[in-house]
Amino acid sequence: MITRADGLTLDTDPARIDLARVHTWLSTDAFWALGRSRETTALSIANSLVFGVYSPDAAGGEQLAFARVVTDYATFGWLCDVYVAPEVRGKGIGTWLAEAVVAELAPYHLKRLMLATVDAHEVYARAGFQTVPDEGRLMIIFNPPAEAAEAPS
């Protein structure tokens, strides 16, 4: 656990994640996860390295931000579902969170730590991220048709 000068804490303990709050944030306000089910949110948290930012409070603090990393802890990590509550945006929490992710994974010497962003390039650049040098090498399967997900009969 890390504590900032203003008393905010950052923790990677999955038991502290407020599933109801994170699910609401992602499923109703995060354009990339709109409509995501609570079950999918819970499963993604259970299978990821998670980061929560909490208000200063003797009772453990209210969750103010969230991020998760999908990683093998050897070669690759994907930073995703980064969310800072609207009422605390503009206070450096997103940058602090991104820097904490980079620091937490530094001992593993991952070959790549990646993310996708539409509007927060500056936040992530402060933590050391840069645009993909040769984006033509990247490929994706994005929202495959429902019939492609069905098992063959």
CSV table of C-alpha atoms in Angstrom, one decimal:
chain,number,residue,atom,x,y,z
A,1,MET,CA,0.0,0.0,0.0
A,2,ILE,CA,1.2,3.5,-0.9
A,3,THR,CA,0.0,6.7,0.7
A,4,ARG,CA,0.2,10.1,-1.0
A,5,ALA,CA,0.8,13.4,0.9
A,6,ASP,CA,-2.9,14.2,0.7
A,7,GLY,CA,-3.8,10.9,2.4
A,8,LEU,CA,-5.0,9.0,-0.6
A,9,THR,CA,-3.9,5.4,-0.6
A,10,LEU,CA,-3.2,3.0,-3.5
A,11,ASP,CA,-3.5,-0.7,-2.9
A,12,THR,CA,-3.3,-3.9,-5.0
A,13,ASP,CA,-5.3,-5.9,-2.5
A,14,PRO,CA,-8.2,-7.4,-4.5
A,15,ALA,CA,-10.2,-7.8,-1.3
A,16,ARG,CA,-10.5,-4.0,-1.0
A,17,ILE,CA,-12.0,-3.5,-4.5
A,18,ASP,CA,-15.6,-2.3,-4.2
A,19,LEU,CA,-17.1,-4.5,-6.9
A,20,ALA,CA,-20.4,-2.8,-6.9
A,21,ARG,CA,-18.8,0.7,-7.4
A,22,VAL,CA,-16.3,-0.5,-10.1
A,23,HIS,CA,-19.1,-2.4,-12.0
A,24,THR,CA,-21.3,0.8,-11.9
A,25,TRP,CA,-18.4,3.0,-13.1
A,26,LEU,CA,-17.5,0.6,-16.0
A,27,SER,CA,-20.9,-0.5,-17.1
A,28,THR,CA,-22.5,2.9,-17.1
A,29,ASP,CA,-19.8,5.5,-17.6
A,30,ALA,CA,-16.8,4.0,-19.3
A,31,PHE,CA,-17.4,4.0,-23.1
A,32,TRP,CA,-15.3,0.8,-23.6
A,33,ALA,CA,-17.3,-1.2,-21.1
A,34,LEU,CA,-20.9,0.1,-21.3
A,35,GLY,CA,-23.3,-2.7,-20.4
A,36,ARG,CA,-20.6,-5.0,-19.1
A,37,SER,CA,-22.3,-7.5,-16.7
A,38,ARG,CA,-21.5,-7.7,-13.0
A,39,GLU,CA,-20.3,-11.3,-13.5
A,40,THR,CA,-17.9,-10.2,-16.3
A,41,THR,CA,-16.6,-7.4,-14.1
A,42,ALA,CA,-16.1,-9.8,-11.2
A,43,LEU,CA,-14.4,-12.4,-13.3
A,44,SER,CA,-12.0,-9.8,-14.9
A,45,ILE,CA,-11.1,-8.6,-11.4
A,46,ALA,CA,-10.5,-12.1,-10.1
A,47,ASN,CA,-8.1,-12.8,-13.0
A,48,SER,CA,-6.1,-9.6,-13.0
A,49,LEU,CA,-3.6,-7.6,-11.0
A,50,VAL,CA,-5.9,-4.9,-9.6
A,51,PHE,CA,-5.2,-1.4,-8.3
A,52,GLY,CA,-7.5,0.7,-6.2
A,53,VAL,CA,-7.2,4.3,-4.9
A,54,TYR,CA,-9.0,5.1,-1.7
A,55,SER,CA,-9.9,8.2,0.2
A,56,PRO,CA,-8.2,8.8,3.6
A,57,ASP,CA,-10.5,7.3,6.1
A,58,ALA,CA,-10.0,5.3,9.3
A,59,ALA,CA,-12.6,2.8,8.2
A,60,GLY,CA,-10.6,1.9,5.0
A,61,GLY,CA,-11.7,4.7,2.7
A,62,GLU,CA,-14.0,5.0,-0.2
A,63,GLN,CA,-12.8,3.8,-3.5
A,64,LEU,CA,-12.0,6.7,-5.9
A,65,ALA,CA,-10.2,5.0,-8.8
A,66,PHE,CA,-9.5,1.6,-10.3
A,67,ALA,CA,-7.2,-0.1,-12.8
A,68,ARG,CA,-6.3,-3.6,-13.7
A,69,VAL,CA,-3.5,-5.4,-15.5
A,70,VAL,CA,-3.8,-8.6,-17.4
A,71,THR,CA,-0.3,-10.1,-17.3
A,72,ASP,CA,1.7,-13.3,-17.4
A,73,TYR,CA,4.3,-11.6,-15.1
A,74,ALA,CA,7.0,-12.7,-17.5
A,75,THR,CA,6.7,-11.0,-20.9
A,76,PHE,CA,3.5,-9.0,-21.3
A,77,GLY,CA,1.0,-6.8,-19.5
A,78,TRP,CA,-2.1,-5.0,-20.7
A,79,LEU,CA,-3.3,-2.1,-18.6
A,80,CYS,CA,-7.0,-1.7,-18.8
A,81,ASP,CA,-10.3,-0.5,-17.2
A,82,VAL,CA,-8.5,2.6,-15.8
A,83,TYR,CA,-11.2,4.7,-14.2
A,84,VAL,CA,-11.1,7.8,-11.9
A,85,ALA,CA,-14.3,8.9,-10.3
A,86,PRO,CA,-15.5,12.1,-11.9
A,87,GLU,CA,-15.6,14.1,-8.6
A,88,VAL,CA,-11.8,13.6,-8.1
A,89,ARG,CA,-10.5,14.0,-11.7
A,90,GLY,CA,-7.9,16.6,-12.3
A,91,LYS,CA,-6.0,15.8,-9.1
A,92,GLY,CA,-3.2,13.7,-10.6
A,93,ILE,CA,-4.8,10.4,-9.6
A,94,GLY,CA,-4.8,8.9,-13.1
A,95,THR,CA,-1.1,9.7,-13.5
A,96,TRP,CA,-0.3,8.3,-10.0
A,97,LEU,CA,-2.2,5.2,-10.8
A,98,ALA,CA,-0.4,4.7,-14.1
A,99,GLU,CA,3.0,5.3,-12.5
A,100,ALA,CA,2.1,2.8,-9.7
A,101,VAL,CA,1.3,0.2,-12.3
A,102,VAL,CA,4.6,0.7,-14.1
A,103,ALA,CA,6.5,0.5,-10.7
A,104,GLU,CA,4.6,-2.6,-9.6
A,105,LEU,CA,5.5,-4.4,-12.8
A,106,ALA,CA,9.1,-3.1,-13.1
A,107,PRO,CA,10.7,-6.1,-11.2
A,108,TYR,CA,9.3,-8.5,-13.8
A,109,HIS,CA,11.1,-6.8,-16.7
A,110,LEU,CA,8.1,-7.3,-19.1
A,111,LYS,CA,9.0,-6.9,-22.7
A,112,ARG,CA,5.8,-5.0,-23.3
A,113,LEU,CA,3.3,-3.2,-21.1
A,114,MET,CA,0.5,-1.9,-23.3
A,115,LEU,CA,-2.8,0.0,-23.1
A,116,ALA,CA,-5.3,1.6,-25.4
A,117,THR,CA,-6.6,5.2,-24.9
A,118,VAL,CA,-8.7,7.6,-26.8
A,119,ASP,CA,-8.3,10.7,-24.7
A,120,ALA,CA,-5.6,10.3,-22.0
A,121,HIS,CA,-2.4,10.1,-23.9
A,122,GLU,CA,-0.7,12.8,-21.7
A,123,VAL,CA,-1.6,11.0,-18.5
A,124,TYR,CA,0.0,7.8,-19.7
A,125,ALA,CA,3.0,9.6,-21.3
A,126,ARG,CA,3.9,11.0,-17.8
A,127,ALA,CA,4.2,7.4,-16.6
A,128,GLY,CA,6.5,6.5,-19.5
A,129,PHE,CA,4.0,5.1,-22.1
A,130,GLN,CA,4.5,6.1,-25.8
A,131,THR,CA,2.6,5.5,-29.0
A,132,VAL,CA,3.2,2.2,-30.7
A,133,PRO,CA,6.2,2.7,-33.0
A,134,ASP,CA,5.0,0.4,-35.7
A,135,GLU,CA,1.2,0.1,-35.2
A,136,GLY,CA,1.0,-1.8,-38.5
A,137,ARG,CA,2.3,-4.8,-36.7
A,138,LEU,CA,-0.6,-4.9,-34.3
A,139,MET,CA,-3.7,-6.9,-35.1
A,140,ILE,CA,-7.0,-7.4,-33.2
A,141,ILE,CA,-10.2,-9.4,-33.2
A,142,PHE,CA,-12.8,-6.9,-32.1
A,143,ASN,CA,-16.4,-7.8,-31.4
A,144,PRO,CA,-16.6,-11.0,-33.4
A,145,PRO,CA,-20.1,-11.7,-34.7
A,146,ALA,CA,-22.2,-13.8,-32.3
A,147,GLU,CA,-22.3,-16.7,-34.7
A,148,ALA,CA,-18.4,-16.9,-34.6
A,149,ALA,CA,-18.6,-17.4,-30.8
A,150,GLU,CA,-21.0,-20.3,-31.0
A,151,ALA,CA,-19.7,-23.8,-30.8
A,152,PRO,CA,-19.8,-25.8,-34.0
A,153,SER,CA,-22.7,-28.2,-34.2
